């Protein structure tokens, strides 16, 4: 394992890559979209020239070869190789989509080619588990790995933890990604160098030994997710008041709210707007 190396799997426009570089790590930025790879290479050209940054233009999938990649031109973060996620995105108001044919690689093959990192961030919109599972059988693994946890299937969430455990990960931290902008780097750095960083919405945030909170076991982490999934059931993607504008409860609530306001009442509030958003969560795992 290379203690100075980080993988940014699903690099998007380089938001996390920049943070890792500023902390003094070498980075392998893996991104499916060719234009984003070109932008990252140009934006961080000095790091590319010095060898600190490698930009790899592939999609990460369970099988290598050419695959379909579904692009959302309105919400670029929603680009995915997972057709189910592409359908979900359309239901949630995705923009005009395009389908590209892109070269795909298994994450395990990329580790063999570029080295095993200290930390591997995985955020590839619906294929995180496939990427993680491909690491089974490798003789060496990253000390830290993070994935975006499943929001709609308890069965898939359990499968994520089962995969982590098979890989030898035993400690976990569950991070609410909607609160990442509130994170601050510790002034005494525990990962790389100190940087006075302000995380933007949608970035992955702190990692490894700088994560806030305490490490817990798989069973303790699953207990935490039980409460999170109750929130999803109320206001999540498939919850009673979730589903965006297409939610039946949401539409009924809006009609009721409009009727009350037409009658002069200012006291009715659409219940669909009163629950806190359930957010989305990353599972960070550590091998000891």
JSON list of C-alpha atoms in Angstrom, two decimals, residues 42-207:
[
{"chain": "A", "resi": 42, "resn": "UNK", "atom": "CA", "xyz": [-6.05, 21.24, -17.73]},
{"chain": "A", "resi": 43, "resn": "UNK", "atom": "CA", "xyz": [-7.01, 22.67, -14.35]},
{"chain": "A", "resi": 44, "resn": "UNK", "atom": "CA", "xyz": [-4.34, 20.71, -12.50]},
{"chain": "A", "resi": 45, "resn": "UNK", "atom": "CA", "xyz": [-1.76, 20.58, -15.29]},
{"chain": "A", "resi": 46, "resn": "UNK", "atom": "CA", "xyz": [1.14, 21.32, -12.93]},
{"chain": "A", "resi": 47, "resn": "UNK", "atom": "CA", "xyz": [0.24, 18.29, -10.81]},
{"chain": "A", "resi": 48, "resn": "UNK", "atom": "CA", "xyz": [-0.08, 16.14, -13.93]},
{"chain": "A", "resi": 49, "resn": "UNK", "atom": "CA", "xyz": [3.32, 17.32, -15.15]},
{"chain": "A", "resi": 50, "resn": "UNK", "atom": "CA", "xyz": [4.95, 16.56, -11.79]},
{"chain": "A", "resi": 51, "resn": "UNK", "atom": "CA", "xyz": [3.44, 13.08, -11.63]},
{"chain": "A", "resi": 52, "resn": "UNK", "atom": "CA", "xyz": [1.30, 13.90, -8.58]},
{"chain": "A", "resi": 53, "resn": "UNK", "atom": "CA", "xyz": [-1.94, 13.44, -10.54]},
{"chain": "A", "resi": 54, "resn": "UNK", "atom": "CA", "xyz": [-2.98, 10.72, -12.96]},
{"chain": "A", "resi": 55, "resn": "UNK", "atom": "CA", "xyz": [-6.31, 11.20, -14.75]},
{"chain": "A", "resi": 56, "resn": "UNK", "atom": "CA", "xyz": [-7.91, 7.98, -15.97]},
{"chain": "A", "resi": 57, "resn": "UNK", "atom": "CA", "xyz": [-10.85, 8.25, -18.38]},
{"chain": "A", "resi": 58, "resn": "UNK", "atom": "CA", "xyz": [-12.81, 5.05, -17.73]},
{"chain": "A", "resi": 59, "resn": "UNK", "atom": "CA", "xyz": [-16.07, 4.04, -16.12]},
{"chain": "A", "resi": 60, "resn": "UNK", "atom": "CA", "xyz": [-15.73, 1.65, -13.21]},
{"chain": "A", "resi": 61, "resn": "UNK", "atom": "CA", "xyz": [-17.92, -1.41, -13.63]},
{"chain": "A", "resi": 62, "resn": "UNK", "atom": "CA", "xyz": [-18.21, -5.05, -12.61]},
{"chain": "A", "resi": 63, "resn": "UNK", "atom": "CA", "xyz": [-16.94, -6.14, -16.02]},
{"chain": "A", "resi": 64, "resn": "UNK", "atom": "CA", "xyz": [-14.41, -4.53, -18.38]},
{"chain": "A", "resi": 65, "resn": "UNK", "atom": "CA", "xyz": [-15.22, -3.50, -21.93]},
{"chain": "A", "resi": 66, "resn": "UNK", "atom": "CA", "xyz": [-17.50, -0.98, -23.61]},
{"chain": "A", "resi": 67, "resn": "UNK", "atom": "CA", "xyz": [-20.63, 0.00, -21.67]},
{"chain": "A", "resi": 68, "resn": "UNK", "atom": "CA", "xyz": [-23.43, 2.56, -21.89]},
{"chain": "A", "resi": 69, "resn": "UNK", "atom": "CA", "xyz": [-23.00, 5.66, -19.75]},
{"chain": "A", "resi": 70, "resn": "UNK", "atom": "CA", "xyz": [-26.07, 7.84, -19.17]},
{"chain": "A", "resi": 71, "resn": "UNK", "atom": "CA", "xyz": [-25.33, 11.55, -19.08]},
{"chain": "A", "resi": 72, "resn": "UNK", "atom": "CA", "xyz": [-27.55, 14.18, -17.49]},
{"chain": "A", "resi": 73, "resn": "UNK", "atom": "CA", "xyz": [-26.83, 17.56, -19.09]},
{"chain": "A", "resi": 74, "resn": "UNK", "atom": "CA", "xyz": [-28.71, 19.43, -16.35]},
{"chain": "A", "resi": 75, "resn": "UNK", "atom": "CA", "xyz": [-27.34, 17.74, -13.22]},
{"chain": "A", "resi": 76, "resn": "UNK", "atom": "CA", "xyz": [-23.87, 16.56, -14.18]},
{"chain": "A", "resi": 77, "resn": "UNK", "atom": "CA", "xyz": [-23.40, 14.71, -10.88]},
{"chain": "A", "resi": 78, "resn": "UNK", "atom": "CA", "xyz": [-26.13, 12.28, -11.98]},
{"chain": "A", "resi": 79, "resn": "UNK", "atom": "CA", "xyz": [-24.09, 10.71, -14.76]},
{"chain": "A", "resi": 80, "resn": "UNK", "atom": "CA", "xyz": [-24.24, 6.95, -14.26]},
{"chain": "A", "resi": 81, "resn": "UNK", "atom": "CA", "xyz": [-23.53, 3.59, -15.85]},
{"chain": "A", "resi": 82, "resn": "UNK", "atom": "CA", "xyz": [-26.45, 2.11, -13.92]},
{"chain": "A", "resi": 83, "resn": "UNK", "atom": "CA", "xyz": [-29.67, 2.05, -16.01]},
{"chain": "A", "resi": 84, "resn": "UNK", "atom": "CA", "xyz": [-31.84, 1.85, -12.87]},
{"chain": "A", "resi": 85, "resn": "UNK", "atom": "CA", "xyz": [-30.28, 5.04, -11.56]},
{"chain": "A", "resi": 86, "resn": "UNK", "atom": "CA", "xyz": [-30.77, 6.70, -14.93]},
{"chain": "A", "resi": 87, "resn": "UNK", "atom": "CA", "xyz": [-34.48, 5.89, -14.71]},
{"chain": "A", "resi": 88, "resn": "UNK", "atom": "CA", "xyz": [-34.59, 7.20, -11.13]},
{"chain": "A", "resi": 89, "resn": "UNK", "atom": "CA", "xyz": [-32.96, 10.43, -12.24]},
{"chain": "A", "resi": 90, "resn": "UNK", "atom": "CA", "xyz": [-35.60, 10.92, -14.94]},
{"chain": "A", "resi": 91, "resn": "UNK", "atom": "CA", "xyz": [-38.30, 10.50, -12.31]},
{"chain": "A", "resi": 92, "resn": "UNK", "atom": "CA", "xyz": [-36.63, 13.19, -10.23]},
{"chain": "A", "resi": 93, "resn": "UNK", "atom": "CA", "xyz": [-36.51, 15.78, -12.97]},
{"chain": "A", "resi": 94, "resn": "UNK", "atom": "CA", "xyz": [-33.30, 14.98, -14.81]},
{"chain": "A", "resi": 95, "resn": "UNK", "atom": "CA", "xyz": [-32.48, 17.08, -17.82]},
{"chain": "A", "resi": 96, "resn": "UNK", "atom": "CA", "xyz": [-32.03, 16.01, -21.40]},
{"chain": "A", "resi": 97, "resn": "UNK", "atom": "CA", "xyz": [-30.01, 12.83, -21.33]},
{"chain": "A", "resi": 98, "resn": "UNK", "atom": "CA", "xyz": [-27.38, 11.40, -23.62]},
{"chain": "A", "resi": 99, "resn": "UNK", "atom": "CA", "xyz": [-26.03, 7.89, -23.83]},
{"chain": "A", "resi": 100, "resn": "UNK", "atom": "CA", "xyz": [-22.32, 7.47, -24.44]},
{"chain": "A", "resi": 101, "resn": "UNK", "atom": "CA", "xyz": [-20.34, 4.33, -25.14]},
{"chain": "A", "resi": 102, "resn": "UNK", "atom": "CA", "xyz": [-17.41, 4.38, -22.72]},
{"chain": "A", "resi": 103, "resn": "UNK", "atom": "CA", "xyz": [-14.57, 2.04, -21.89]},
{"chain": "A", "resi": 104, "resn": "UNK", "atom": "CA", "xyz": [-15.05, 0.39, -18.49]},
{"chain": "A", "resi": 105, "resn": "UNK", "atom": "CA", "xyz": [-12.58, -1.25, -16.11]},
{"chain": "A", "resi": 106, "resn": "UNK", "atom": "CA", "xyz": [-12.86, -3.14, -12.86]},
{"chain": "A", "resi": 107, "resn": "UNK", "atom": "CA", "xyz": [-11.57, -1.19, -9.88]},
{"chain": "A", "resi": 108, "resn": "UNK", "atom": "CA", "xyz": [-9.36, -4.14, -8.95]},
{"chain": "A", "resi": 109, "resn": "UNK", "atom": "CA", "xyz": [-7.61, -3.91, -12.33]},
{"chain": "A", "resi": 110, "resn": "UNK", "atom": "CA", "xyz": [-6.98, -0.20, -11.83]},
{"chain": "A", "resi": 111, "resn": "UNK", "atom": "CA", "xyz": [-5.39, -0.87, -8.44]},
{"chain": "A", "resi": 112, "resn": "UNK", "atom": "CA", "xyz": [-3.11, -3.44, -10.05]},
{"chain": "A", "resi": 113, "resn": "UNK", "atom": "CA", "xyz": [-2.09, -0.88, -12.65]},
{"chain": "A", "resi": 114, "resn": "UNK", "atom": "CA", "xyz": [-1.72, 2.28, -10.55]},
{"chain": "A", "resi": 115, "resn": "UNK", "atom": "CA", "xyz": [-0.97, 0.93, -7.07]},
{"chain": "A", "resi": 116, "resn": "UNK", "atom": "CA", "xyz": [-2.93, 0.39, -3.86]},
{"chain": "A", "resi": 117, "resn": "UNK", "atom": "CA", "xyz": [-3.84, 3.69, -2.16]},
{"chain": "A", "resi": 118, "resn": "UNK", "atom": "CA", "xyz": [-4.15, 4.61, 1.48]},
{"chain": "A", "resi": 119, "resn": "UNK", "atom": "CA", "xyz": [-7.70, 5.81, 0.82]},
{"chain": "A", "resi": 120, "resn": "UNK", "atom": "CA", "xyz": [-10.12, 5.02, -1.99]},
{"chain": "A", "resi": 121, "resn": "UNK", "atom": "CA", "xyz": [-13.16, 7.27, -2.39]},
{"chain": "A", "resi": 122, "resn": "UNK", "atom": "CA", "xyz": [-15.91, 5.65, -4.45]},
{"chain": "A", "resi": 123, "resn": "UNK", "atom": "CA", "xyz": [-18.87, 7.72, -5.64]},
{"chain": "A", "resi": 124, "resn": "UNK", "atom": "CA", "xyz": [-20.13, 6.46, -9.00]},
{"chain": "A", "resi": 125, "resn": "UNK", "atom": "CA", "xyz": [-23.90, 6.81, -8.80]},
{"chain": "A", "resi": 126, "resn": "UNK", "atom": "CA", "xyz": [-25.30, 3.35, -8.27]},
{"chain": "A", "resi": 127, "resn": "UNK", "atom": "CA", "xyz": [-22.25, 1.19, -9.03]},
{"chain": "A", "resi": 128, "resn": "UNK", "atom": "CA", "xyz": [-20.33, 1.70, -5.78]},
{"chain": "A", "resi": 129, "resn": "UNK", "atom": "CA", "xyz": [-20.99, -1.83, -4.57]},
{"chain": "A", "resi": 130, "resn": "UNK", "atom": "CA", "xyz": [-19.80, -3.35, -7.86]},
{"chain": "A", "resi": 131, "resn": "UNK", "atom": "CA", "xyz": [-16.56, -1.40, -7.56]},
{"chain": "A", "resi": 132, "resn": "UNK", "atom": "CA", "xyz": [-16.08, -2.48, -3.96]},
{"chain": "A", "resi": 133, "resn": "UNK", "atom": "CA", "xyz": [-16.86, -6.14, -4.62]},
{"chain": "A", "resi": 134, "resn": "UNK", "atom": "CA", "xyz": [-14.29, -6.28, -7.42]},
{"chain": "A", "resi": 135, "resn": "UNK", "atom": "CA", "xyz": [-11.55, -5.88, -4.79]},
{"chain": "A", "resi": 136, "resn": "UNK", "atom": "CA", "xyz": [-12.17, -9.38, -3.44]},
{"chain": "A", "resi": 137, "resn": "UNK", "atom": "CA", "xyz": [-9.18, -11.57, -4.12]},
{"chain": "A", "resi": 138, "resn": "UNK", "atom": "CA", "xyz": [-6.56, -8.81, -4.09]},
{"chain": "A", "resi": 139, "resn": "UNK", "atom": "CA", "xyz": [-3.61, -9.53, -1.83]},
{"chain": "A", "resi": 140, "resn": "UNK", "atom": "CA", "xyz": [-3.43, -5.91, -0.67]},
{"chain": "A", "resi": 141, "resn": "UNK", "atom": "CA", "xyz": [-6.22, -3.39, -0.07]},
{"chain": "A", "resi": 142, "resn": "UNK", "atom": "CA", "xyz": [-6.57, 0.29, 0.86]},
{"chain": "A", "resi": 143, "resn": "UNK", "atom": "CA", "xyz": [-6.60, 1.03, 4.57]},
{"chain": "A", "resi": 144, "resn": "UNK", "atom": "CA", "xyz": [-9.63, 3.30, 4.11]},
{"chain": "A", "resi": 145, "resn": "UNK", "atom": "CA", "xyz": [-12.52, 3.04, 1.63]},
{"chain": "A", "resi": 146, "resn": "UNK", "atom": "CA", "xyz": [-15.73, 5.05, 1.36]},
{"chain": "A", "resi": 147, "resn": "UNK", "atom": "CA", "xyz": [-18.85, 4.45, -0.71]},
{"chain": "A", "resi": 148, "resn": "UNK", "atom": "CA", "xyz": [-22.19, 6.21, -1.04]},
{"chain": "A", "resi": 149, "resn": "UNK", "atom": "CA", "xyz": [-24.62, 3.90, 0.75]},
{"chain": "A", "resi": 150, "resn": "UNK", "atom": "CA", "xyz": [-27.83, 2.67, -0.83]},
{"chain": "A", "resi": 151, "resn": "UNK", "atom": "CA", "xyz": [-30.87, 4.81, -0.04]},
{"chain": "A", "resi": 152, "resn": "UNK", "atom": "CA", "xyz": [-33.74, 2.61, -1.21]},
{"chain": "A", "resi": 153, "resn": "UNK", "atom": "CA", "xyz": [-32.92, -1.03, -0.47]},
{"chain": "A", "resi": 154, "resn": "UNK", "atom": "CA", "xyz": [-32.17, -2.34, 3.02]},
{"chain": "A", "resi": 155, "resn": "UNK", "atom": "CA", "xyz": [-31.07, -5.61, 1.41]},
{"chain": "A", "resi": 156, "resn": "UNK", "atom": "CA", "xyz": [-28.44, -3.80, -0.66]},
{"chain": "A", "resi": 157, "resn": "UNK", "atom": "CA", "xyz": [-27.26, -1.85, 2.36]},
{"chain": "A", "resi": 158, "resn": "UNK", "atom": "CA", "xyz": [-26.66, -5.11, 4.25]},
{"chain": "A", "resi": 159, "resn": "UNK", "atom": "CA", "xyz": [-24.87, -6.47, 1.19]},
{"chain": "A", "resi": 160, "resn": "UNK", "atom": "CA", "xyz": [-22.54, -3.48, 1.32]},
{"chain": "A", "resi": 161, "resn": "UNK", "atom": "CA", "xyz": [-21.54, -4.30, 4.89]},
{"chain": "A", "resi": 162, "resn": "UNK", "atom": "CA", "xyz": [-21.20, -7.99, 4.09]},
{"chain": "A", "resi": 163, "resn": "UNK", "atom": "CA", "xyz": [-18.82, -7.07, 1.27]},
{"chain": "A", "resi": 164, "resn": "UNK", "atom": "CA", "xyz": [-16.78, -4.79, 3.51]},
{"chain": "A", "resi": 165, "resn": "UNK", "atom": "CA", "xyz": [-16.51, -7.55, 6.10]},
{"chain": "A", "resi": 166, "resn": "UNK", "atom": "CA", "xyz": [-15.39, -10.13, 3.53]},
{"chain": "A", "resi": 167, "resn": "UNK", "atom": "CA", "xyz": [-12.66, -7.71, 2.49]},
{"chain": "A", "resi": 168, "resn": "UNK", "atom": "CA", "xyz": [-11.44, -7.45, 6.07]},
{"chain": "A", "resi": 169, "resn": "UNK", "atom": "CA", "xyz": [-12.84, -4.05, 7.02]},
{"chain": "A", "resi": 170, "resn": "UNK", "atom": "CA", "xyz": [-14.01, -3.98, 10.62]},
{"chain": "A", "resi": 171, "resn": "UNK", "atom": "CA", "xyz": [-14.51, -0.33, 11.63]},
{"chain": "A", "resi": 172, "resn": "UNK", "atom": "CA", "xyz": [-17.02, 2.13, 10.17]},
{"chain": "A", "resi": 173, "resn": "UNK", "atom": "CA", "xyz": [-18.11, 5.75, 10.30]},
{"chain": "A", "resi": 174, "resn": "UNK", "atom": "CA", "xyz": [-21.40, 6.92, 8.81]},
{"chain": "A", "resi": 175, "resn": "UNK", "atom": "CA", "xyz": [-21.21, 10.45, 7.42]},
{"chain": "A", "resi": 176, "resn": "UNK", "atom": "CA", "xyz": [-24.17, 12.68, 6.50]},
{"chain": "A", "resi": 177, "resn": "UNK", "atom": "CA", "xyz": [-23.03, 14.16, 3.21]},
{"chain": "A", "resi": 178, "resn": "UNK", "atom": "CA", "xyz": [-25.57, 16.98, 3.37]},
{"chain": "A", "resi": 179, "resn": "UNK", "atom": "CA", "xyz": [-23.53, 18.40, 6.28]},
{"chain": "A", "resi": 180, "resn": "UNK", "atom": "CA", "xyz": [-20.08, 18.15, 4.70]},
{"chain": "A", "resi": 181, "resn": "UNK", "atom": "CA", "xyz": [-19.89, 21.93, 4.25]},
{"chain": "A", "resi": 182, "resn": "UNK", "atom": "CA", "xyz": [-19.72, 22.23, 8.06]},
{"chain": "A", "resi": 183, "resn": "UNK", "atom": "CA", "xyz": [-16.62, 20.05, 8.34]},
{"chain": "A", "resi": 184, "resn": "UNK", "atom": "CA", "xyz": [-13.25, 21.68, 9.13]},
{"chain": "A", "resi": 185, "resn": "UNK", "atom": "CA", "xyz": [-9.79, 20.20, 8.84]},
{"chain": "A", "resi": 186, "resn": "UNK", "atom": "CA", "xyz": [-8.11, 19.62, 12.23]},
{"chain": "A", "resi": 187, "resn": "UNK", "atom": "CA", "xyz": [-5.33, 22.15, 12.82]},
{"chain": "A", "resi": 188, "resn": "UNK", "atom": "CA", "xyz": [-3.06, 19.27, 13.82]},
{"chain": "A", "resi": 189, "resn": "UNK", "atom": "CA", "xyz": [-3.28, 17.18, 10.65]},
{"chain": "A", "resi": 190, "resn": "UNK", "atom": "CA", "xyz": [-3.75, 13.43, 10.87]},
{"chain": "A", "resi": 191, "resn": "UNK", "atom": "CA", "xyz": [-3.89, 12.92, 7.11]},
{"chain": "A", "resi": 192, "resn": "UNK", "atom": "CA", "xyz": [-1.26, 14.64, 4.97]},
{"chain": "A", "resi": 193, "resn": "UNK", "atom": "CA", "xyz": [-0.75, 18.37, 5.43]},
{"chain": "A", "resi": 194, "resn": "UNK", "atom": "CA", "xyz": [-3.05, 20.94, 7.04]},
{"chain": "A", "resi": 195, "resn": "UNK", "atom": "CA", "xyz": [-5.16, 23.01, 4.67]},
{"chain": "A", "resi": 196, "resn": "UNK", "atom": "CA", "xyz": [-7.72, 25.62, 5.68]},
{"chain": "A", "resi": 197, "resn": "UNK", "atom": "CA", "xyz": [-10.42, 24.14, 3.47]},
{"chain": "A", "resi": 198, "resn": "UNK", "atom": "CA", "xyz": [-14.09, 24.95, 2.94]},
{"chain": "A", "resi": 199, "resn": "UNK", "atom": "CA", "xyz": [-15.96, 22.01, 1.49]},
{"chain": "A", "resi": 200, "resn": "UNK", "atom": "CA", "xyz": [-18.53, 22.74, -1.19]},
{"chain": "A", "resi": 201, "resn": "UNK", "atom": "CA", "xyz": [-21.92, 21.06, -1.29]},
{"chain": "A", "resi": 202, "resn": "UNK", "atom": "CA", "xyz": [-21.57, 17.70, -2.98]},
{"chain": "A", "resi": 203, "resn": "UNK", "atom": "CA", "xyz": [-17.92, 17.15, -2.13]},
{"chain": "A", "resi": 204, "resn": "UNK", "atom": "CA", "xyz": [-16.92, 14.09, -0.12]},
{"chain": "A", "resi": 205, "resn": "UNK", "atom": "CA", "xyz": [-15.28, 15.85, 2.80]},
{"chain": "A", "resi": 206, "resn": "UNK", "atom": "CA", "xyz": [-12.76, 14.58, 5.32]},
{"chain": "A", "resi": 207, "resn": "UNK", "atom": "CA", "xyz": [-11.45, 11.04, 5.26]}
]
